[in-house]
Short mmCIF file of C-alpha atoms (C1' of nucleotides) in Angstrom, two decimals:
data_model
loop_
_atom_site.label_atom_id
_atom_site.label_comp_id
_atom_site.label_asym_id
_atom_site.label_seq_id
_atom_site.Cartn_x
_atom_site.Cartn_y
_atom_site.Cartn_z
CA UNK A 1 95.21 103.46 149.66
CA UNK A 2 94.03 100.08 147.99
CA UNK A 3 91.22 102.46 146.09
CA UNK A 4 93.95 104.13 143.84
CA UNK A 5 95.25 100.73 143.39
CA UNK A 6 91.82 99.19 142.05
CA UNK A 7 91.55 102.21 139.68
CA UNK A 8 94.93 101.78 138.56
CA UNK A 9 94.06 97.82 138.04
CA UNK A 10 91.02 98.58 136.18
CA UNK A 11 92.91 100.81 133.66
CA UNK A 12 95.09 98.23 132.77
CA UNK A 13 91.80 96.15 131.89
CA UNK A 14 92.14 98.34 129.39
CA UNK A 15 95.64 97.92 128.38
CA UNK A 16 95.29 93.87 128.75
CA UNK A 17 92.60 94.17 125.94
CA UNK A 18 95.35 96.14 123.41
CA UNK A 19 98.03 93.27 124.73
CA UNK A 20 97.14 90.89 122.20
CA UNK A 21 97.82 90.47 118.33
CA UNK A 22 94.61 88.97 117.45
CA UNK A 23 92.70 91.49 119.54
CA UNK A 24 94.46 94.00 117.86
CA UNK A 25 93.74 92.15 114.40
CA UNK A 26 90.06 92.35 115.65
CA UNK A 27 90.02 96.32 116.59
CA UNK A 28 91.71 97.15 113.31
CA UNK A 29 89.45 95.66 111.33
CA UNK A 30 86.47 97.30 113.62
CA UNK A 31 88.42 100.33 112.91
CA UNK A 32 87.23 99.83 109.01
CA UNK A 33 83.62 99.36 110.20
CA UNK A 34 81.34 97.42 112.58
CA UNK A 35 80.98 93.59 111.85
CA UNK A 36 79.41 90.28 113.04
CA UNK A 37 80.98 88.21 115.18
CA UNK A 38 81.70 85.51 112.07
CA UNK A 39 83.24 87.94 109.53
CA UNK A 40 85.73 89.13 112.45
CA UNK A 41 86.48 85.59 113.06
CA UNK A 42 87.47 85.58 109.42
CA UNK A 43 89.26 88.47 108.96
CA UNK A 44 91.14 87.86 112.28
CA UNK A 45 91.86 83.90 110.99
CA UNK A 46 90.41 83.01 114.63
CA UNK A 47 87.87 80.47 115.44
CA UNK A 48 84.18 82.10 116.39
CA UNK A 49 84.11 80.78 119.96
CA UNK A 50 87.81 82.30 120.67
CA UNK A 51 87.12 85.58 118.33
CA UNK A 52 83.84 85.44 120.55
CA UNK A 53 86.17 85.22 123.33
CA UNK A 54 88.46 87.81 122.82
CA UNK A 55 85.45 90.28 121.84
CA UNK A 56 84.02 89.61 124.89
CA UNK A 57 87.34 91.05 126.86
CA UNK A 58 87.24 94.03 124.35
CA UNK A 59 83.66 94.73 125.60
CA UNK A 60 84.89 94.42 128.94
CA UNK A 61 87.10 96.77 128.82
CA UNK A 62 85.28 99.49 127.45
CA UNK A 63 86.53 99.27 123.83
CA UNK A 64 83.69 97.68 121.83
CA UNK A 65 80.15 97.88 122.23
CA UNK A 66 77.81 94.85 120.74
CA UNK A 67 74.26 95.12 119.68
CA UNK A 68 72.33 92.01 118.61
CA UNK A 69 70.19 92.47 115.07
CA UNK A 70 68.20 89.03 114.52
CA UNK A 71 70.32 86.48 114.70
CA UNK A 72 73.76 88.11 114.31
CA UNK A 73 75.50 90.06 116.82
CA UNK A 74 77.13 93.07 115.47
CA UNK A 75 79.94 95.03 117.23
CA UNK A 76 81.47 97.92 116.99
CA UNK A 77 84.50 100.48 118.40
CA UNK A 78 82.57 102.41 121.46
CA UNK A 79 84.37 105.63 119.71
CA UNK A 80 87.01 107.21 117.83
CA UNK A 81 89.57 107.83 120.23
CA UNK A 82 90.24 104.41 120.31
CA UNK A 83 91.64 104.90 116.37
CA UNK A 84 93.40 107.41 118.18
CA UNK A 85 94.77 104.88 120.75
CA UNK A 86 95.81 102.35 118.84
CA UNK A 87 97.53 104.92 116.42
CA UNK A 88 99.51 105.99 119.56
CA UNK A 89 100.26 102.73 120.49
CA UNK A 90 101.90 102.28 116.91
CA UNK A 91 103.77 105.18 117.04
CA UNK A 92 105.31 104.69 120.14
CA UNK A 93 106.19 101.39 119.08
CA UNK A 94 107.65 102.28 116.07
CA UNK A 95 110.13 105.16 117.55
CA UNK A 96 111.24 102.95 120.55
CA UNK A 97 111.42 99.75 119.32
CA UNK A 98 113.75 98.45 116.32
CA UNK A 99 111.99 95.40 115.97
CA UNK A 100 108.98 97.35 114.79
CA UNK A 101 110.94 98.33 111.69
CA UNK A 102 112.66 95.32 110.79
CA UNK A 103 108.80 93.70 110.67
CA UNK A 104 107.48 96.37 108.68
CA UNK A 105 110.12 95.98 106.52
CA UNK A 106 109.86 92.12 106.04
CA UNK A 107 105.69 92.92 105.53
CA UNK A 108 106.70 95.82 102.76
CA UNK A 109 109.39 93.81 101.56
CA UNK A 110 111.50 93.57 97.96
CA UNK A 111 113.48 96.37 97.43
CA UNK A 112 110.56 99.01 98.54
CA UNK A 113 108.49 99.21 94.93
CA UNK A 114 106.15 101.82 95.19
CA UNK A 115 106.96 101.36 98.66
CA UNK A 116 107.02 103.59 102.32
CA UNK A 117 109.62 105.82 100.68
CA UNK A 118 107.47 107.39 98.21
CA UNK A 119 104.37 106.91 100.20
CA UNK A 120 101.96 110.09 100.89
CA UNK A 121 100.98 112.29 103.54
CA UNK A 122 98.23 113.61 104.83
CA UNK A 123 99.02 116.93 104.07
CA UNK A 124 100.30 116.53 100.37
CA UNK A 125 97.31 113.71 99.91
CA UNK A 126 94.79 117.24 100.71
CA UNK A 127 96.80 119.20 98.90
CA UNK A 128 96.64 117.37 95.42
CA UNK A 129 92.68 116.80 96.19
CA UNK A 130 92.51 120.22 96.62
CA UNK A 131 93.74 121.35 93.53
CA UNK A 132 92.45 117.95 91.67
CA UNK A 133 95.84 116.49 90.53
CA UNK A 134 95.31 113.35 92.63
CA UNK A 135 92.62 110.21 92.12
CA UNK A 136 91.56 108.31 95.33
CA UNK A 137 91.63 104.54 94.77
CA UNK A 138 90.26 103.01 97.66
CA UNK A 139 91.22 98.82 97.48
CA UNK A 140 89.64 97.21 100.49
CA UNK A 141 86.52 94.98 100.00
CA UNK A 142 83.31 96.51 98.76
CA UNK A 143 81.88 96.26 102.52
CA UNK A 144 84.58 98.22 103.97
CA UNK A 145 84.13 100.90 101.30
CA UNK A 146 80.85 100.83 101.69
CA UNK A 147 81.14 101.09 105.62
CA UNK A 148 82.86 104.62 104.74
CA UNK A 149 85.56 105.98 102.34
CA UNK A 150 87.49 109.06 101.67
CA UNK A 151 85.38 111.70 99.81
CA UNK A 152 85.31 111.07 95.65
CA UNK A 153 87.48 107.95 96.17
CA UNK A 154 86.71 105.19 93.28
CA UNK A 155 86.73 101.48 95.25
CA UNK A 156 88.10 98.81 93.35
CA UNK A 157 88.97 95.57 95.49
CA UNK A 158 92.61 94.28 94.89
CA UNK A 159 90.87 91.08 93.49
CA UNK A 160 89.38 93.04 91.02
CA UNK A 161 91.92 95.20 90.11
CA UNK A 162 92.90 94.24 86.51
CA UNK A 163 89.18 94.23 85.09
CA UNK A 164 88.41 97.71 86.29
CA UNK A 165 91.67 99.39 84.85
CA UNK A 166 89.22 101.85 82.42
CA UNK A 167 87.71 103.48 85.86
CA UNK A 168 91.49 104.81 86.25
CA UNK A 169 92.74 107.96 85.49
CA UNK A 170 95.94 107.88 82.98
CA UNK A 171 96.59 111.75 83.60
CA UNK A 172 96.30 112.23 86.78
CA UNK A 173 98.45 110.73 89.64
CA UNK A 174 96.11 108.32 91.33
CA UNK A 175 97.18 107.54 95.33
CA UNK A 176 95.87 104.18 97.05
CA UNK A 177 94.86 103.59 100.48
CA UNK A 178 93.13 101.17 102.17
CA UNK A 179 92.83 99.85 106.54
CA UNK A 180 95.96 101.89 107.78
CA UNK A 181 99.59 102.18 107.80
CA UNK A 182 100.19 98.40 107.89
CA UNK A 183 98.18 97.33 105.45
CA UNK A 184 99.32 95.87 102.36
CA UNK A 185 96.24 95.99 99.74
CA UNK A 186 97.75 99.74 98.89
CA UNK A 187 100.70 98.52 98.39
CA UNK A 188 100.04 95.41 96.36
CA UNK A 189 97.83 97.57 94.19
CA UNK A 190 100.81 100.43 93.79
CA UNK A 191 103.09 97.55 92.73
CA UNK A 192 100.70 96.20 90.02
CA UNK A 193 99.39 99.19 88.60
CA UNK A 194 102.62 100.56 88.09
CA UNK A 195 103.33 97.62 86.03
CA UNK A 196 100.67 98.65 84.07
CA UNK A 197 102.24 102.27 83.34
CA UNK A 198 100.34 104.12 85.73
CA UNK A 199 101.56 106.69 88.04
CA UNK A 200 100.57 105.77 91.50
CA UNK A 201 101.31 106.18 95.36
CA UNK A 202 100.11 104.47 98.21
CA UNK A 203 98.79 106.96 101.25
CA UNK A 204 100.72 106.50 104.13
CA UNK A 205 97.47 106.04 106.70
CA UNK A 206 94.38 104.65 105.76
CA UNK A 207 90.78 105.26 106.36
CA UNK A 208 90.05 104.97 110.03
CA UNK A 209 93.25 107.36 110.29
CA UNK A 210 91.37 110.09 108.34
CA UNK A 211 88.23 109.53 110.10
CA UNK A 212 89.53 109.87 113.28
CA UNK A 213 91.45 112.88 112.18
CA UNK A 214 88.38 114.54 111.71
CA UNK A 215 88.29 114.64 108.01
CA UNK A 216 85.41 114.53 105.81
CA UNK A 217 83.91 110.81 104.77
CA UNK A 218 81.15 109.42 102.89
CA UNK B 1 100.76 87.02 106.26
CA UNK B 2 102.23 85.95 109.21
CA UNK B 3 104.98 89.05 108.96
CA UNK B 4 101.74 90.76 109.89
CA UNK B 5 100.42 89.03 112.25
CA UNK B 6 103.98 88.85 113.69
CA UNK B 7 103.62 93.06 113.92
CA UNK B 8 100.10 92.80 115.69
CA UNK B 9 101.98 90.31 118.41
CA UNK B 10 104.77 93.19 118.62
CA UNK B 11 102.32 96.02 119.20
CA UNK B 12 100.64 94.00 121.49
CA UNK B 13 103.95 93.82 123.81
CA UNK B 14 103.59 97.73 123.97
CA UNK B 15 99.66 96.65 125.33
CA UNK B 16 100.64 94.05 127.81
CA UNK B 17 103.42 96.38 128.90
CA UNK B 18 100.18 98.57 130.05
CA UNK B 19 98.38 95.97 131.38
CA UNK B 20 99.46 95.50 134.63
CA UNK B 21 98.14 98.40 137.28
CA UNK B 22 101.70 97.75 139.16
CA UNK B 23 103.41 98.83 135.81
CA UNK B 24 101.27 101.76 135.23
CA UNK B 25 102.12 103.05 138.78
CA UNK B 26 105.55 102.71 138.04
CA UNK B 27 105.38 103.95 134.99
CA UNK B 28 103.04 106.76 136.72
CA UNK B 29 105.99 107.53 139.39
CA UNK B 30 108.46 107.69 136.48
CA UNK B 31 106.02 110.32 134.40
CA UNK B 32 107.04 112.48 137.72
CA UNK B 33 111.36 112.16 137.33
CA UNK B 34 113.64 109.67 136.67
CA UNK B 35 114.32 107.22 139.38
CA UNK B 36 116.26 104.10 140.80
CA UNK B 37 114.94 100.69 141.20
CA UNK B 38 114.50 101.02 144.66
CA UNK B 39 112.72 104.11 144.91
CA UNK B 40 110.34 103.36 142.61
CA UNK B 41 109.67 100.00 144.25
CA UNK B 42 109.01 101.89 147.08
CA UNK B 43 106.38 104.49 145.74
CA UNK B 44 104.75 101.30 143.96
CA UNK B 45 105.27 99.08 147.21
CA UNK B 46 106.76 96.36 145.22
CA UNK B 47 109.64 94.16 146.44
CA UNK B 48 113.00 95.57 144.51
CA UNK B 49 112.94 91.94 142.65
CA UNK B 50 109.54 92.45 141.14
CA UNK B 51 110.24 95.73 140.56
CA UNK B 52 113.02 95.32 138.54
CA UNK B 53 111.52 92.65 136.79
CA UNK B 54 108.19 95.29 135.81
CA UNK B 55 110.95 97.31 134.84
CA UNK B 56 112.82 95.31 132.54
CA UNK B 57 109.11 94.04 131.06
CA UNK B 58 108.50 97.85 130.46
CA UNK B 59 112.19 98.04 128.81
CA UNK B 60 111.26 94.86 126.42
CA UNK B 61 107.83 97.28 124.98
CA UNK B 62 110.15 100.01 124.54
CA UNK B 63 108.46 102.60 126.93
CA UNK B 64 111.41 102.94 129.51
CA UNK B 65 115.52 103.09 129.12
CA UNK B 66 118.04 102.18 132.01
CA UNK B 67 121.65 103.44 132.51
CA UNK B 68 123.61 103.16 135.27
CA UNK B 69 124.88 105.73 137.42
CA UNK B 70 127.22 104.18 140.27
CA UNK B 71 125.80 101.56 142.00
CA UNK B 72 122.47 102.74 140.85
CA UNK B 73 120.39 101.64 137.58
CA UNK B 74 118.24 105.03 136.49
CA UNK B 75 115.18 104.37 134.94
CA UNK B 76 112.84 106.71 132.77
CA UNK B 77 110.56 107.18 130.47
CA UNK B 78 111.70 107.42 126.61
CA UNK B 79 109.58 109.71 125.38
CA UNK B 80 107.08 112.16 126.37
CA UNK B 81 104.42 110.77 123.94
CA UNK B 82 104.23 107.86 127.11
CA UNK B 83 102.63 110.55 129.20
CA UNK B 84 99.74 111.04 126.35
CA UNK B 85 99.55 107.38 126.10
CA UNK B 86 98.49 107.07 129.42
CA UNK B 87 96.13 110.14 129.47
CA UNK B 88 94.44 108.35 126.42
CA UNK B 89 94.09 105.48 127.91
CA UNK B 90 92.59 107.25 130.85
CA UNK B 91 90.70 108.97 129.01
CA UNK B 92 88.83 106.01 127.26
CA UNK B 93 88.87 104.15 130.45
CA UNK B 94 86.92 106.94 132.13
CA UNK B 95 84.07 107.41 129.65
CA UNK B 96 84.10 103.69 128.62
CA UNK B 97 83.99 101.70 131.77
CA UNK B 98 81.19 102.87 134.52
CA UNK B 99 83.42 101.35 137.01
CA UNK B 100 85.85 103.90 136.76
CA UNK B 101 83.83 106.20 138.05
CA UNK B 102 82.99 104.53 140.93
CA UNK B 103 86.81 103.91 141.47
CA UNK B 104 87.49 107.60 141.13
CA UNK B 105 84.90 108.80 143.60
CA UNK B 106 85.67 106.63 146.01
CA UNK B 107 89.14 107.68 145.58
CA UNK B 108 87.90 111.16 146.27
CA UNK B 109 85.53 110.43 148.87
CA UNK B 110 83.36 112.33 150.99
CA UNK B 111 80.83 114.50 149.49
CA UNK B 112 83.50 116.00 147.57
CA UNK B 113 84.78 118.96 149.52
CA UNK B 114 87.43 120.92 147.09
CA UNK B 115 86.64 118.40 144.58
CA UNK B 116 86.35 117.13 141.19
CA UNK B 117 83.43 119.64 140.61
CA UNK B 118 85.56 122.53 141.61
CA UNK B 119 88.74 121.47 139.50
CA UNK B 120 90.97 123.74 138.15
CA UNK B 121 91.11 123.26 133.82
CA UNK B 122 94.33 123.65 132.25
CA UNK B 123 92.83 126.96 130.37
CA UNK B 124 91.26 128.53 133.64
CA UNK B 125 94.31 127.60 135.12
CA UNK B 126 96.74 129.65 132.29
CA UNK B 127 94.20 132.34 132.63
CA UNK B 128 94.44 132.67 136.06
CA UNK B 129 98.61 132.81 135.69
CA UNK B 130 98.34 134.88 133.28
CA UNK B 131 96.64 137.89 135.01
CA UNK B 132 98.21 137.01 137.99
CA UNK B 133 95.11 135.98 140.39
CA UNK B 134 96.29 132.76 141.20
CA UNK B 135 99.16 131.60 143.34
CA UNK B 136 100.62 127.66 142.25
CA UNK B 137 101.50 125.07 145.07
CA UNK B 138 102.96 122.06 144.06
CA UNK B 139 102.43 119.41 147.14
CA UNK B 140 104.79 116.65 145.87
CA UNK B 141 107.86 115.63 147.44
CA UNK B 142 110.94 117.90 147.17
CA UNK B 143 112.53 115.20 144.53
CA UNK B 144 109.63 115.53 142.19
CA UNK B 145 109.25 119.40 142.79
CA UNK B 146 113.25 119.47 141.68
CA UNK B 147 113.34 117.17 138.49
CA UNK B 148 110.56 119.63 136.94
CA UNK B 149 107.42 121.57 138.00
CA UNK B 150 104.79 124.24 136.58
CA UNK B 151 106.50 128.22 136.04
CA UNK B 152 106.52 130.03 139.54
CA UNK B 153 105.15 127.02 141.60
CA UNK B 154 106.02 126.76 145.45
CA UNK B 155 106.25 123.04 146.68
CA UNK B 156 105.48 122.14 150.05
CA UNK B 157 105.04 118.55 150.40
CA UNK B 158 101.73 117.51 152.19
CA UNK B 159 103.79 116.88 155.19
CA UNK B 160 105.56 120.08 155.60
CA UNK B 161 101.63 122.03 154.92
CA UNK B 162 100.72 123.28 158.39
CA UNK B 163 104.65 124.44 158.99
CA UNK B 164 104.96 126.35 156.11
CA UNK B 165 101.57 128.53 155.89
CA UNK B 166 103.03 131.95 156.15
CA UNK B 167 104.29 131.05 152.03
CA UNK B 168 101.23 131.12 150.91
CA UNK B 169 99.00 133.66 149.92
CA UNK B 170 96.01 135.13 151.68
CA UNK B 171 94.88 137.61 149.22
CA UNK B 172 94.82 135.62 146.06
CA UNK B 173 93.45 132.09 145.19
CA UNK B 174 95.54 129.14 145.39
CA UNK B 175 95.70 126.09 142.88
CA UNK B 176 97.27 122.84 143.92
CA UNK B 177 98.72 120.39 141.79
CA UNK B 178 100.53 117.20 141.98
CA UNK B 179 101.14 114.12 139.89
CA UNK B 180 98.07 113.76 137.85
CA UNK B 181 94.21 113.63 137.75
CA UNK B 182 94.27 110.43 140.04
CA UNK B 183 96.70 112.19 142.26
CA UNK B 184 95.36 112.23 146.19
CA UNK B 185 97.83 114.52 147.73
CA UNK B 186 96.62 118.23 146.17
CA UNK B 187 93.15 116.59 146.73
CA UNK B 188 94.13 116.73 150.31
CA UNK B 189 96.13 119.46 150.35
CA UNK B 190 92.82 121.70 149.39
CA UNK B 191 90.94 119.91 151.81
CA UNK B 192 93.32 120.85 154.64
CA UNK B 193 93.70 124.50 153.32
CA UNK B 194 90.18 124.95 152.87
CA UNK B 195 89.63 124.67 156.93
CA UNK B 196 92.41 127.36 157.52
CA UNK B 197 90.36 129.51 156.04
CA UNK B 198 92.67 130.15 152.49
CA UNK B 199 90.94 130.13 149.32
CA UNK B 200 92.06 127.05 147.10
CA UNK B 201 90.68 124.63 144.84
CA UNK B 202 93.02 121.79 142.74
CA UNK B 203 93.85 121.34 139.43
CA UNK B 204 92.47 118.98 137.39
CA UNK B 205 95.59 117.19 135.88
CA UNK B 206 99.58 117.68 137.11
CA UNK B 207 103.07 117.99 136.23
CA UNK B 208 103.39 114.84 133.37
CA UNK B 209 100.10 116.18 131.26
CA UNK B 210 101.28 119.73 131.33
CA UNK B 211 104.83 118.87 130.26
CA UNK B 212 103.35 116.54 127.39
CA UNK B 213 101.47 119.46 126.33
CA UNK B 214 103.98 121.69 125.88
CA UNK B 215 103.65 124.25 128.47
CA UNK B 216 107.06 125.88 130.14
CA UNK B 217 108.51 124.00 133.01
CA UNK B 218 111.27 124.66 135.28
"C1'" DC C 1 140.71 93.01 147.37
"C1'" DC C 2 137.18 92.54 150.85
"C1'" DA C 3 132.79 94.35 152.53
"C1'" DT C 4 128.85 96.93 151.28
"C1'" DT C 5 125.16 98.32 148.49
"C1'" DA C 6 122.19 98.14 144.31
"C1'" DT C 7 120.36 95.50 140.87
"C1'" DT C 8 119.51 91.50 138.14
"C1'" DC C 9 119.06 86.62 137.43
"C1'" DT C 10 117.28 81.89 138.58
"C1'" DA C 11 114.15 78.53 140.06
"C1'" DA C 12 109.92 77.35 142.02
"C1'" DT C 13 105.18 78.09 142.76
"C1'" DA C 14 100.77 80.16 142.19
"C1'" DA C 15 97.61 82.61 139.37
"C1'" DC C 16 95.93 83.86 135.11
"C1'" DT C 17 94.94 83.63 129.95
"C1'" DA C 18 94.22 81.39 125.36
"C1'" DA C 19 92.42 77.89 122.62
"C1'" DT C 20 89.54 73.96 121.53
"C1'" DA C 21 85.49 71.10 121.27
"C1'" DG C 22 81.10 70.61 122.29
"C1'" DA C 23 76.77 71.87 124.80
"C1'" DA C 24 73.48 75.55 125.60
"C1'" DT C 25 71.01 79.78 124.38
"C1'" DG C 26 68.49 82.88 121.50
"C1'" DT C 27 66.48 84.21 116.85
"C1'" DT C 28 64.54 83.49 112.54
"C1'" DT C 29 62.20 80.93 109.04
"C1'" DG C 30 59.50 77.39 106.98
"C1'" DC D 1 56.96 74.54 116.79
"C1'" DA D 2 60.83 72.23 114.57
"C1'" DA D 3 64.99 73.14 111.93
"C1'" DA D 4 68.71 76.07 110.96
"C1'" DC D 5 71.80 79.45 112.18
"C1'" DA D 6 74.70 82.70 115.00
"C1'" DT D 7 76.63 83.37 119.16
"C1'" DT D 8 77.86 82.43 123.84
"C1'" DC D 9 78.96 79.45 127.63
"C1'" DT D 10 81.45 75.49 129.91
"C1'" DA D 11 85.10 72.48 130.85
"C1'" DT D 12 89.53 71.09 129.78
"C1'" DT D 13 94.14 71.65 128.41
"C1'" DA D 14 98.28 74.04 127.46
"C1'" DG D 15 100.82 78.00 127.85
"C1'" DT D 16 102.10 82.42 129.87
"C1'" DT D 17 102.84 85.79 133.64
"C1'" DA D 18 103.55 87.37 138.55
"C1'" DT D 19 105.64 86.82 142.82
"C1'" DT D 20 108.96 85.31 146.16
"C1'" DA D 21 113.33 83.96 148.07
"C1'" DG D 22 117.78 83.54 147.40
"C1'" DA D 23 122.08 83.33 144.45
"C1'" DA D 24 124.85 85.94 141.17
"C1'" DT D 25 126.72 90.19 139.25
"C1'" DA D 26 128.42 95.01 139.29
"C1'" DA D 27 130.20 99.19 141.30
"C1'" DT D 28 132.10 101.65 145.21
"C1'" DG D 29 134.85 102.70 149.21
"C1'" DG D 30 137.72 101.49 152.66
#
DNA sequence: CCATTATTCTAATAACTAATAGAATGTTTG
DNA sequence: CAAACATTCTATTAGTTATTAGAATAATGG
């Protein structure tokens, strides 16, 4: 019965490739849309050779696919259901294990302004879009947006923030979002705006969430 | 942002938790009924020290608790989202990595006679209950059968099959079920059947993905 | 409270994985 | 076709994980 044993060892191929921060780093920001090998290197703070590395156990595993287009080589999630995954993954680890929370906490730290408390759901998120008492800032970089965004959401990086305050609503409650539940542009951007006398809530998930939920996108 | 990339490393315990194929068939074995060290070193065919080392690996990630009863330690799994974990991972594994495929079917050898192609879905299957044309066999071990099986099932473990045939049904079709889609025993158990002349095919999943779905057990 | 049984811990070894620097490969552009 | 660029490969090193055997701990039953 060694055969059920291989099969078993090949689907934890597939759980080696999630058991790593930085190729987790590197499938999140996949998640956002499909990149060179360089600008994951970036985003992931990794050199290219080891983000090379590391994609090249992702591919292995069945979790990225790479094309080459002149001289970059661009990769990409295989599908959706590894949004889906990943989400699991984070969910699980954030019921079962307490040092989930105290992390999160020290990433959304201070005393929770405009914080996880008052974040938004899905549900209430389509509910004010439905009846158009909600503005959809999107505040990851330009590419990302451009990758794919919520419908009618207005993109303003969190660099850029403060010069593009007239393409924000002042009577309407404008929600943020921007990679997912971790990520701290929203929440950055919730903080400073609010500053500025706005009335503004980050979404609790971010884009590849939606996606994957099956939600519209443009 | 190294809070952050301190959460990635954390998730990534959950991943390397699943990245072992001894861990997943423990963790397989546990998706069955809760069970001591040494009888789950046994169905893994681990020494009791490795085992319990897997086990306390699995306890770090937060996907199994221990308590002791007697002289025993009692493992299981904490939640039931674990089960969809592993079907998602599965799942991606299967249409991801051609190798699987090749695993499975050897797995299921021979030209497959009461096969994959002939499965049992979960819908056919609650159809079939429903208007009562199907009779349920469970071919697990009594233990398993006792900690939880499908509405109405009867168990006879492969072993006991040829000694018990006047329990099953002649007039109706049978479906056989064990621990899951990689699961060889209802696989056999069909096979067996099949020359006796009874009219059987298996189901395509078992006990763990039908409990994480909801459906009634007893 | 000693012997028995079940589990965990410890130490040692072997096997595997990650990271780096630098060479090699493949693609485009002048 | 040479130069520039993007990526992958190779070799090396350091670090981590798996396994085993055996000692230590914990609970039970005489």
């Amino acid at each position: 019965m060694t055969a059920r044993q291989d099969l078993l060892d090949t689907l934890a191929q597939v759980g080696k490739a999630l058991g790593s921060g930085h190729r987790l780093a590197l499938l999140e920001r996949l998640a956002q849309s499909e990149a060179s090998v360089e600008s994951l290197a970036n985003t992931a703070e990794l050199t290219v050779g080891n983000a090379s590395a590391h994609l090249q156990h992702l591919r292995r595993a069945g979790l990225v696919t790479a094309t080459r287009s002149g001289k970059q080589v661009i990769y990409r999630l295989t599908d959706e259901r590894i949004v889906t995954l990943m989400s699991l993954l984070r969910d699980v680890a954030e019921t079962n294990l307490a040092e989930v929370e105290r992390l999160v906490s020290r990433l959304f730290d201070s005393d929770d302004p405009g914080g996880t408390l008052e974040a938004v759901s899905r549900d209430d998120l389509l509910a004010g879009l439905r009846e158009g008492s909600v503005a959809l800032l999107d505040v990851r970089p330009h590419e990302e947006f451009q990758a794919g965004h919520l419908p009618d959401a207005i993109n303003i990086p969190l660099d850029e923030l403060e010069t593009m305050l007239d393409a924000l609503p002042r009577d309407r409650e404008i929600v943020a979002y921007c990679r997912g539940p971790y990520c701290v542009l929203s929440h950055e951007a919730v903080e400073r705006l609010r500053k500025l006398g706005f009335r503004v809530r980050r979404f609790d998930e971010g884009f590849p969430e939606w996606k994957a939920a099956g939600l519209p996108v443009h």
